[in-house]
Amino acid sequence: MPDPFDFLIVGGGSAGCVVARVLADRGWRIGLIEPGPDQPASKVPADYLRAFRSAEDWDFETEPQPALAGRRIRQPRGRGLGGSTRINAMIWYPPRDVDLRRLARHGGTHWSAADLRASLTEVTTWVSPESPRWLSEASSRFLKVARPAIEPPHAYHRMSDRSGRRTAAELLTGCDRIRRITGSVDRVLFAEGTESPGLAPAGAERSTRATGVWLRPDALDSPHVVSANRGVILCSGSLGSPCILIRSGIGPRDVLQTCGIRPRLLLEAVGRNLIDHLIMPCIFELPESARFAPRPTPRDLARWQVSGSGPLSSNLAEVGAIYPLVVDDNPKIRRPRQTDTVGQTAETAIQVHVTPTHYLLHPDSRAPAAMTIGVNLCQPRSRGRVWPVSVDSTAAPSIDPGYLTSPEDLTELVAAVGVARELASSPPLASWVCGESLPGVRRDSTAATERAIRRYAQTLYHPVGTCRMSALGDGVVDPDCRVKGTHNLWVIDAAVLGDIPSVNPNATIMMLAHLAATRLAV
């Protein structure tokens, strides 16, 4: 497949792999740029934990978070073909109706719920998610808890099958019109030439027609130009795509000035509106006989190899549910929430993830036998930002999610901890749980629970929103996912979501990528 390509796709994660397949199936020549290791990702679901801080992880961290006791929060991001599907928990949770309505409102008539569902059906067929083949006792008991829920307890569907297929890269199998290019993209290049953004003559009108990218290869080759006939599509995620735009001269004026980049196109929303799910682990002690074995037995290995079942098939986040958040004695919770960015009332609900381990930063095999009920707000209000710190694509960005900058988020997360405690004290968990380790029985007041949240809450690894779509003039991309003010530069990934999905976002991102690419392929 000779250069130039028809389209260059920058980023080979969930969105990038879907976009590449759709365009290749329509006959376009695709260059898919993704750095990182060439070896396949591990087929064992829980091995995502071993991938953290490895060659498969960009291993970012946030700026110190004032509302989280000044902590820097790790931000694992997948590196290599498949992106963060190489290192995630393989949860497949289709978007709920409320998520489809919000996306349709951001995109206007271009994004109808019917079209979104059709794309969701298509990518679900490609992925073929299946229910877990094995559940721990903690998960099995949780599924029997009788508590009113918006969506009752259920076993998460996972993007895996008997052979252990786990990454979005599997979607590219057999697509001979896609060429993998290993490396990182410093910036997008435009029609006036390949000069550095700072070298254009003062006052010159700057082109907005993308012609390719400036590639920094993984190998020892020198940085060089890779060209595209029809355009460039950024699929580098909410932490990557806005940084590429800014390094290309597209972004807020003050950020461009700080980085020493001559503006090509001023878009103040680039890098802003960063949203993430913040999860608070509530850890409950169990009988020692219920301990989740940290190392597989020969029998466990045999079950995994023969039938893809047993403890090795666990992703450690086996079950969950969505609960309403209404607390009778707390008027702050009962008060209707503020409207979101498309004028809808934000949903007051929480999502629960259950793991059969003592799970804080990672499962602690040295701790007493435990189960963890993690709680997060489905639609937090807090917003942050992400910006590059230099024109070098290998430099880690400055990430500030602004966790708990909205006071309501902390108030509601305290109430969510109360829901976790209620679940643990409900049959059939009540007769089995031996005690509460975190927040701990002595942290039962509002103030003590707030302090525990500030000290122990962690990311759920769901950053979205930094190149948000808007049919009006204040977003980064239009309803076609084209960067506003450009001719042929698109962002198609989690960054374009104006609001965070109320559930694990991978299925939503792949659905969005499919519909956007289908329209682009025409």
Coordinates of C-alpha atoms in Angstrom, one line a residue:
M1 CA 0.0 0.0 0.0
P2 CA 2.0 3.0 -1.2
D3 CA 2.0 6.4 0.4
P4 CA 0.2 8.7 0.6
F5 CA -2.8 7.1 2.4
D6 CA -6.3 8.3 1.9
F7 CA -6.7 8.8 5.7
L8 CA -4.3 8.8 8.6
I9 CA -5.8 7.7 11.9
V10 CA -3.7 8.8 14.9
G11 CA -4.4 6.3 17.7
G12 CA -5.2 2.6 17.6
G13 CA -7.5 2.2 20.6
S14 CA -11.2 1.4 20.7
A15 CA -12.2 4.3 18.5
G16 CA -9.3 4.2 16.2
C17 CA -9.6 0.5 15.4
V18 CA -13.4 0.9 14.7
V19 CA -12.8 3.9 12.5
A20 CA -10.0 2.1 10.6
R21 CA -12.1 -1.0 10.0
V22 CA -15.2 1.0 8.8
L23 CA -13.1 3.1 6.4
A24 CA -11.1 0.1 5.1
D25 CA -14.3 -1.9 4.5
R26 CA -15.4 1.0 2.3
G27 CA -12.2 0.7 0.2
W28 CA -10.1 3.6 1.6
R29 CA -6.4 3.2 2.2
I30 CA -5.6 3.7 5.9
G31 CA -2.5 4.5 7.8
L32 CA -3.0 3.6 11.5
I33 CA -0.5 5.3 13.8
E34 CA 0.0 3.8 17.3
P35 CA 3.2 3.6 19.3
G36 CA 4.1 0.9 21.7
P37 CA 4.8 -2.8 21.9
D38 CA 4.0 -5.2 19.0
Q39 CA 3.5 -8.2 21.1
P40 CA -0.1 -9.3 21.7
A41 CA -1.8 -8.3 24.9
S42 CA -2.3 -10.9 27.6
K43 CA -5.3 -13.1 27.2
V44 CA -5.9 -13.5 30.9
P45 CA -8.6 -10.9 31.9
A46 CA -7.1 -9.9 35.3
D47 CA -3.7 -9.4 33.7
Y48 CA -4.5 -5.8 33.1
L49 CA -3.1 -5.1 36.5
R50 CA 0.3 -6.4 35.5
A51 CA 0.2 -4.1 32.5
F52 CA 0.1 -1.0 34.7
R53 CA 3.4 0.8 34.7
S54 CA 4.8 -1.6 32.0
A55 CA 5.7 -0.9 28.4
E56 CA 2.0 -1.1 27.6
D57 CA 1.1 1.8 29.8
W58 CA 1.8 5.5 29.3
D59 CA 1.8 5.7 33.1
F60 CA 0.5 9.3 33.4
E61 CA -0.5 11.0 36.6
T62 CA -2.5 14.0 37.5
E63 CA -1.5 17.3 38.9
P64 CA -1.9 17.3 42.7
Q65 CA -5.6 17.3 43.5
P66 CA -6.5 19.7 46.3
A67 CA -9.8 18.0 47.0
L68 CA -8.0 14.6 47.3
A69 CA -5.6 15.6 50.1
G70 CA -3.1 16.9 47.5
R71 CA -2.6 13.4 46.0
R72 CA -1.4 12.8 42.4
I73 CA -3.7 10.2 40.9
R74 CA -2.3 7.7 38.5
Q75 CA -3.8 7.7 35.0
P76 CA -3.0 4.5 33.2
R77 CA -3.5 4.7 29.5
G78 CA -2.9 1.8 27.1
R79 CA 0.1 1.9 24.7
G80 CA 0.2 -0.3 21.7
L81 CA -2.4 -1.5 19.2
G82 CA -5.7 -1.8 21.0
G83 CA -4.9 1.2 23.2
S84 CA -6.5 1.1 26.6
T85 CA -8.3 -2.1 25.8
R86 CA -4.9 -3.8 26.3
I87 CA -5.0 -2.8 30.0
N88 CA -8.7 -2.5 31.0
A89 CA -11.0 -4.8 32.9
M90 CA -12.9 -5.8 29.7
I91 CA -16.3 -4.5 30.9
W92 CA -18.8 -4.2 28.1
Y93 CA -21.7 -2.0 29.3
P94 CA -23.9 -0.7 26.5
P95 CA -25.0 3.0 26.8
R96 CA -28.3 3.6 28.6
D97 CA -31.1 5.5 27.1
V98 CA -30.1 8.6 29.1
D99 CA -26.7 8.5 27.5
L100 CA -28.1 8.2 24.0
R101 CA -30.4 11.1 24.6
R102 CA -27.5 13.3 25.8
L103 CA -25.3 12.4 22.8
A104 CA -28.2 13.1 20.4
R105 CA -28.7 16.5 22.1
H106 CA -25.0 17.4 21.6
G107 CA -25.0 16.3 18.0
G108 CA -28.4 17.7 17.0
T109 CA -30.3 15.9 14.3
H110 CA -27.1 14.2 13.1
W111 CA -27.1 11.8 16.1
S112 CA -30.5 10.2 16.5
A113 CA -31.0 7.5 19.0
A114 CA -32.1 5.1 16.3
D115 CA -28.8 5.6 14.3
L116 CA -26.8 5.2 17.5
R117 CA -28.5 2.0 18.4
A118 CA -27.9 0.6 14.9
S119 CA -24.2 1.3 15.2
L120 CA -24.2 -0.2 18.7
T121 CA -25.8 -3.4 17.3
E122 CA -23.0 -3.5 14.6
V123 CA -20.1 -3.1 17.0
T124 CA -21.6 -5.5 19.5
T125 CA -21.7 -8.1 16.7
W126 CA -18.1 -7.5 16.0
V127 CA -17.0 -7.7 19.7
S128 CA -19.3 -10.6 20.6
P129 CA -19.3 -9.9 24.4
E130 CA -20.4 -12.7 26.6
S131 CA -21.4 -13.1 30.2
P132 CA -18.7 -14.3 32.7
R133 CA -18.2 -18.1 32.8
W134 CA -17.4 -18.1 36.5
L135 CA -18.3 -15.9 39.4
S136 CA -16.8 -15.6 42.9
E137 CA -18.9 -16.2 45.9
A138 CA -18.9 -12.5 46.7
S139 CA -20.3 -11.7 43.3
S140 CA -22.9 -14.5 43.4
R141 CA -24.1 -13.2 46.8
F142 CA -24.3 -9.7 45.5
L143 CA -26.5 -10.7 42.6
K144 CA -29.1 -11.9 45.2
V145 CA -29.2 -8.6 47.1
A146 CA -32.7 -7.3 47.1
R147 CA -32.5 -3.5 46.9
P148 CA -34.5 -1.2 44.6
A149 CA -32.2 -0.3 41.6
I150 CA -32.4 1.6 38.4
E151 CA -30.7 -1.3 36.8
P152 CA -30.7 -4.4 39.1
P153 CA -27.5 -6.3 39.9
H154 CA -26.1 -8.2 37.0
A155 CA -23.0 -9.8 35.8
Y156 CA -21.0 -7.5 33.5
H157 CA -20.6 -8.6 30.0
R158 CA -17.0 -8.6 28.9
M159 CA -15.2 -8.1 25.7
S160 CA -13.7 -11.6 25.7
D161 CA -14.3 -15.1 24.5
R162 CA -13.0 -18.6 25.1
S163 CA -9.7 -17.8 23.4
G164 CA -9.1 -14.8 25.6
R165 CA -9.6 -12.2 22.9
R166 CA -9.5 -8.9 24.7
T167 CA -8.5 -5.9 22.6
A168 CA -10.1 -3.7 20.0
A169 CA -7.1 -4.6 17.7
E170 CA -8.9 -7.9 17.0
L171 CA -11.3 -5.9 14.8
L172 CA -8.6 -5.3 12.3
T173 CA -7.9 -9.0 11.6
G174 CA -8.0 -9.6 7.8
C175 CA -8.2 -5.9 6.9
D176 CA -5.5 -5.7 4.2
R177 CA -6.1 -2.0 3.4
I178 CA -4.8 -0.9 6.8
R179 CA -1.1 -0.4 7.5
R180 CA 0.2 -0.1 11.0
I181 CA 2.7 2.7 11.6
T182 CA 4.5 2.7 14.9
G183 CA 5.3 6.0 16.4
S184 CA 4.0 9.1 18.0
V185 CA 2.6 12.2 16.3
D186 CA 4.0 15.6 17.3
R187 CA 1.5 17.6 15.3
V188 CA -0.8 17.7 12.3
L189 CA 0.6 19.3 9.1
F190 CA -1.3 21.7 6.9
A191 CA -1.2 22.7 3.3
E192 CA 1.3 25.6 3.5
G193 CA 4.1 23.2 4.3
T194 CA 5.8 21.2 7.0
E195 CA 7.4 24.1 8.9
S196 CA 7.2 24.3 12.7
P197 CA 4.0 26.1 13.9
G198 CA 6.2 29.0 15.1
L199 CA 7.9 29.7 11.8
A200 CA 5.0 31.1 9.7
P201 CA 5.4 34.7 8.8
A202 CA 3.6 37.1 11.2
G203 CA 0.2 38.0 9.9
A204 CA 0.1 35.3 7.3
E205 CA -3.2 33.5 6.8
R206 CA -2.7 29.9 8.0
S207 CA -4.1 27.0 6.1
T208 CA -6.7 24.7 7.9
R209 CA -6.4 21.9 5.3
A210 CA -4.6 18.9 6.9
T211 CA -2.1 17.1 4.6
G212 CA -0.5 14.7 7.1
V213 CA 1.4 14.4 10.3
W214 CA 4.9 14.9 11.7
L215 CA 5.8 11.4 13.0
R216 CA 8.3 10.5 15.7
P217 CA 8.9 6.8 15.1
D218 CA 9.4 4.3 17.8
A219 CA 12.6 3.0 16.0
L220 CA 15.8 5.0 15.5
D221 CA 14.5 6.5 12.3
S222 CA 14.4 10.3 12.2
P223 CA 11.1 12.2 12.6
H224 CA 9.4 12.5 9.2
V225 CA 6.3 13.4 7.3
V226 CA 3.5 10.9 6.7
S227 CA 0.9 12.2 4.2
A228 CA -2.8 11.7 3.6
N229 CA -4.9 12.6 0.6
R230 CA -8.2 13.0 2.2
G231 CA -7.5 14.0 5.8
V232 CA -6.3 13.2 9.3
I233 CA -8.5 11.6 12.1
L234 CA -7.4 12.0 15.7
C235 CA -8.4 9.0 17.8
S236 CA -5.9 9.4 20.6
G237 CA -8.4 9.7 23.4
S238 CA -9.3 12.4 25.8
L239 CA -5.8 12.9 27.1
G240 CA -4.1 12.6 23.7
S241 CA -6.2 14.2 21.0
P242 CA -6.4 17.7 22.6
C243 CA -2.7 17.7 23.1
I244 CA -2.1 17.0 19.4
L245 CA -4.5 19.8 18.4
I246 CA -2.6 22.2 20.7
R247 CA 0.8 21.2 19.4
S248 CA -0.7 21.8 15.9
G249 CA -1.6 25.4 16.8
I250 CA -5.3 24.7 17.5
G251 CA -6.4 25.5 21.0
P252 CA -6.8 28.2 23.7
R253 CA -4.7 31.3 23.2
D254 CA -3.1 31.3 26.6
V255 CA -2.1 27.6 26.3
L256 CA -0.5 28.1 22.9
Q257 CA 1.4 31.1 24.2
T258 CA 2.7 29.1 27.2
C259 CA 3.9 26.3 24.9
G260 CA 5.5 28.8 22.5
I261 CA 3.2 27.7 19.6
R262 CA 2.0 30.2 17.0
P263 CA -1.8 30.0 16.8
R264 CA -3.3 28.5 13.7
L265 CA -6.9 28.4 15.0
L266 CA -8.2 29.6 18.3
L267 CA -10.6 27.2 19.9
E268 CA -10.9 27.9 23.6
A269 CA -12.6 24.6 24.4
V270 CA -9.7 22.4 23.4
G271 CA -8.4 20.5 26.4
R272 CA -11.2 21.7 28.7
N273 CA -14.2 19.9 30.1
L274 CA -12.2 16.9 31.2
I275 CA -14.6 14.5 33.1
D276 CA -13.8 11.3 34.9
H277 CA -15.6 8.8 37.2
L278 CA -14.1 9.0 40.7
I279 CA -14.6 5.7 42.6
M280 CA -14.6 5.2 46.3
P281 CA -13.7 1.7 47.4
C282 CA -15.7 0.4 50.4
I283 CA -13.9 -2.7 51.7
F284 CA -15.6 -5.4 53.8
E285 CA -13.9 -8.3 55.6
L286 CA -15.0 -11.9 54.7
P287 CA -14.3 -15.3 56.2
E288 CA -10.8 -16.6 55.3
S289 CA -12.5 -19.5 53.4
A290 CA -13.8 -16.9 50.9
R291 CA -10.3 -15.5 50.0
F292 CA -9.8 -15.0 46.3
A293 CA -6.6 -17.0 45.6
P294 CA -3.8 -14.6 44.4
R295 CA -2.1 -17.4 42.5
P296 CA -3.9 -20.0 40.3
T297 CA -3.8 -23.6 41.2
P298 CA -3.1 -26.3 38.5
R299 CA -6.8 -27.0 38.5
D300 CA -7.5 -23.3 37.8
L301 CA -5.0 -23.3 34.9
A302 CA -6.6 -26.4 33.4
R303 CA -10.1 -24.9 33.6
W304 CA -8.9 -21.7 31.9
Q305 CA -7.1 -23.6 29.1
V306 CA -9.9 -26.1 28.4
S307 CA -13.1 -24.0 28.8
G308 CA -12.0 -20.4 29.5
S309 CA -13.7 -20.6 32.9
G310 CA -12.6 -20.7 36.5
P311 CA -10.9 -18.0 38.6
L312 CA -8.5 -17.1 35.8
S313 CA -11.5 -15.9 33.7
S314 CA -12.4 -13.3 36.3
N315 CA -11.7 -9.7 35.5
L316 CA -12.0 -8.9 39.2
A317 CA -14.9 -6.5 38.5
E318 CA -17.4 -9.2 37.9
V319 CA -20.8 -7.7 38.8
G320 CA -22.5 -4.4 39.5
A321 CA -25.6 -2.3 39.4
I322 CA -26.9 1.2 39.2
Y323 CA -28.8 2.7 42.1
P324 CA -30.8 5.9 42.6
L325 CA -29.3 8.3 45.1
V326 CA -32.0 9.6 47.4
V327 CA -31.3 10.2 51.0
D328 CA -34.3 11.1 53.1
D329 CA -32.4 13.1 55.8
N330 CA -30.2 15.0 53.4
P331 CA -31.9 17.8 51.5
K332 CA -28.8 18.4 49.5
I333 CA -29.3 15.1 47.8
R334 CA -33.0 15.4 47.3
R335 CA -32.8 18.8 45.7
P336 CA -33.0 18.5 41.9
R337 CA -29.5 18.6 40.3
Q338 CA -28.3 21.4 38.1
T339 CA -28.8 21.0 34.4
D340 CA -26.0 19.5 32.3
T341 CA -24.4 21.0 29.1
V342 CA -27.4 20.2 26.9
G343 CA -30.0 21.5 29.3
Q344 CA -31.1 18.2 30.8
T345 CA -31.3 17.6 34.5
A346 CA -28.3 15.5 35.5
E347 CA -29.2 12.1 36.9
T348 CA -28.6 11.5 40.6
A349 CA -27.5 7.9 40.4
I350 CA -24.5 5.8 41.3
Q351 CA -22.8 2.8 39.7
V352 CA -21.5 0.0 41.9
H353 CA -18.6 -2.3 41.0
V354 CA -18.0 -5.4 43.0
T355 CA -14.7 -7.3 43.3
P356 CA -13.9 -10.4 45.4
T357 CA -10.7 -8.8 46.7
H358 CA -9.3 -6.1 49.0
Y359 CA -9.0 -3.6 46.2
L360 CA -7.6 -0.1 46.9
L361 CA -4.9 0.8 44.3
H362 CA -4.8 -2.9 43.4
P363 CA -5.8 -6.2 44.9
D364 CA -3.9 -6.7 48.1
S365 CA -3.1 -10.4 48.6
R366 CA -1.6 -9.7 52.0
A367 CA -4.7 -8.2 53.4
P368 CA -7.5 -10.3 55.1
A369 CA -10.0 -11.9 52.9
A370 CA -12.4 -9.2 51.6
M371 CA -14.8 -7.9 49.0
T372 CA -14.8 -4.4 47.7
I373 CA -17.9 -2.5 46.7
G374 CA -16.7 0.5 44.7
V375 CA -19.2 3.4 44.3
N376 CA -19.0 6.3 41.8
L377 CA -21.4 9.0 40.6
C378 CA -22.9 8.2 37.2
Q379 CA -22.7 11.9 36.2
P380 CA -20.3 13.9 38.3
R381 CA -20.4 17.7 37.9
S382 CA -16.7 18.3 38.4
R383 CA -14.7 19.4 35.4
G384 CA -11.0 19.7 34.7
R385 CA -8.5 20.1 31.8
V386 CA -5.5 18.5 30.0
W387 CA -2.8 20.4 28.1
P388 CA 0.6 19.6 26.7
V389 CA 3.7 21.0 28.5
S390 CA 5.8 21.2 25.3
V391 CA 5.8 20.5 21.5
D392 CA 7.4 17.1 22.1
S393 CA 4.8 14.3 21.9
T394 CA 6.8 12.1 24.2
A395 CA 6.4 14.5 27.1
A396 CA 3.6 13.6 29.5
P397 CA 0.7 16.1 29.5
S398 CA -0.4 18.2 32.4
I399 CA -3.6 16.5 33.6
D400 CA -6.0 18.2 36.1
P401 CA -9.4 16.3 36.3
G402 CA -10.6 18.7 39.0
Y403 CA -11.9 15.9 41.1
L404 CA -14.5 17.0 43.6
T405 CA -14.2 20.7 42.6
S406 CA -18.0 20.6 42.6
P407 CA -19.1 20.4 46.3
E408 CA -22.2 18.4 45.3
D409 CA -20.0 15.6 44.1
L410 CA -18.5 15.1 47.5
T411 CA -21.9 15.3 49.2
E412 CA -23.3 12.7 46.9
L413 CA -20.3 10.4 47.1
V414 CA -20.7 10.4 50.9
A415 CA -24.3 9.2 50.3
A416 CA -23.0 6.6 47.9
V417 CA -20.8 5.2 50.6
G418 CA -24.0 4.8 52.6
V419 CA -25.5 2.8 49.8
A420 CA -22.4 0.4 49.8
R421 CA -22.9 0.0 53.6
E422 CA -26.5 -0.8 53.1
L423 CA -25.7 -3.4 50.5
A424 CA -23.1 -5.1 52.7
S425 CA -25.7 -5.3 55.5
S426 CA -28.4 -6.8 53.3
P427 CA -29.1 -10.5 52.9
P428 CA -27.3 -12.7 51.7
L429 CA -24.2 -10.5 52.3
A430 CA -25.1 -9.5 55.9
S431 CA -24.6 -13.0 57.4
W432 CA -21.3 -13.4 55.6
V433 CA -19.5 -10.1 55.9
C434 CA -17.4 -10.0 59.1
G435 CA -16.6 -6.3 59.3
E436 CA -15.9 -3.0 57.5
S437 CA -12.2 -2.1 56.7
L438 CA -12.8 1.0 54.6
P439 CA -14.0 3.6 55.4
G440 CA -14.2 1.7 58.7
V441 CA -16.9 1.5 61.4
R442 CA -15.3 4.5 63.2
R443 CA -15.7 6.7 60.1
D444 CA -19.5 6.8 60.2
S445 CA -20.0 10.5 60.4
T446 CA -20.3 12.7 57.4
A447 CA -17.1 14.5 58.2
A448 CA -15.1 11.3 58.7
T449 CA -16.5 9.8 55.5
E450 CA -15.5 12.9 53.6
R451 CA -12.0 12.6 54.9
A452 CA -11.8 9.0 53.8
I453 CA -13.0 9.9 50.3
R454 CA -10.4 12.6 50.0
R455 CA -7.7 10.1 51.1
Y456 CA -8.7 6.9 49.2
A457 CA -10.9 7.7 46.2
Q458 CA -9.3 6.8 42.9
T459 CA -9.9 7.1 39.1
L460 CA -12.1 4.6 37.4
Y461 CA -10.1 5.3 34.2
H462 CA -12.9 7.0 32.2
P463 CA -11.6 10.4 31.0
V464 CA -13.8 12.0 28.4
G465 CA -14.9 15.4 27.1
T466 CA -11.8 17.4 26.1
C467 CA -12.8 18.0 22.5
R468 CA -16.5 18.1 23.0
M469 CA -19.0 18.1 20.2
S470 CA -21.4 20.9 19.8
A471 CA -23.9 21.9 17.1
L472 CA -23.4 25.4 18.3
G473 CA -20.3 27.6 18.3
D474 CA -18.7 26.8 21.6
G475 CA -17.4 23.2 21.1
V476 CA -14.3 21.8 19.5
V477 CA -15.9 19.6 16.8
D478 CA -19.1 19.8 14.8
P479 CA -21.7 17.0 14.6
D480 CA -19.6 15.4 11.9
C481 CA -16.7 15.3 14.4
R482 CA -14.8 17.7 12.2
V483 CA -12.6 20.2 14.1
K484 CA -14.4 23.5 13.8
G485 CA -12.8 25.9 11.3
T486 CA -10.8 23.1 9.5
H487 CA -11.5 21.3 6.2
N488 CA -10.4 17.8 6.8
L489 CA -9.3 17.2 10.4
W490 CA -11.5 15.1 12.6
V491 CA -11.6 13.9 16.2
I492 CA -13.4 10.7 16.8
D493 CA -12.9 9.3 20.2
A494 CA -14.0 9.8 23.9
A495 CA -12.8 13.4 23.7
V496 CA -15.9 14.5 21.7
L497 CA -18.4 13.4 24.4
G498 CA -19.9 16.5 26.0
D499 CA -21.0 14.5 29.1
I500 CA -19.6 11.4 30.6
P501 CA -21.6 8.2 29.9
S502 CA -23.4 7.0 33.0
V503 CA -21.7 3.6 32.7
N504 CA -18.3 2.2 31.6
P505 CA -17.8 4.1 28.4
N506 CA -16.0 1.6 26.0
A507 CA -19.2 0.4 24.3
T508 CA -20.4 4.0 23.9
I509 CA -17.0 5.1 22.4
M510 CA -17.0 2.2 19.8
M511 CA -20.6 3.0 18.9
L512 CA -19.9 6.6 18.4
A513 CA -16.8 5.8 16.3
H514 CA -18.7 3.5 14.1
L515 CA -21.5 6.0 13.3
A516 CA -19.0 8.9 12.7
A517 CA -16.8 6.7 10.5
T518 CA -19.8 5.4 8.5
R519 CA -20.8 9.0 7.6
L520 CA -17.2 9.9 6.9
A521 CA -16.7 7.0 4.6
V522 CA -19.4 8.1 2.1

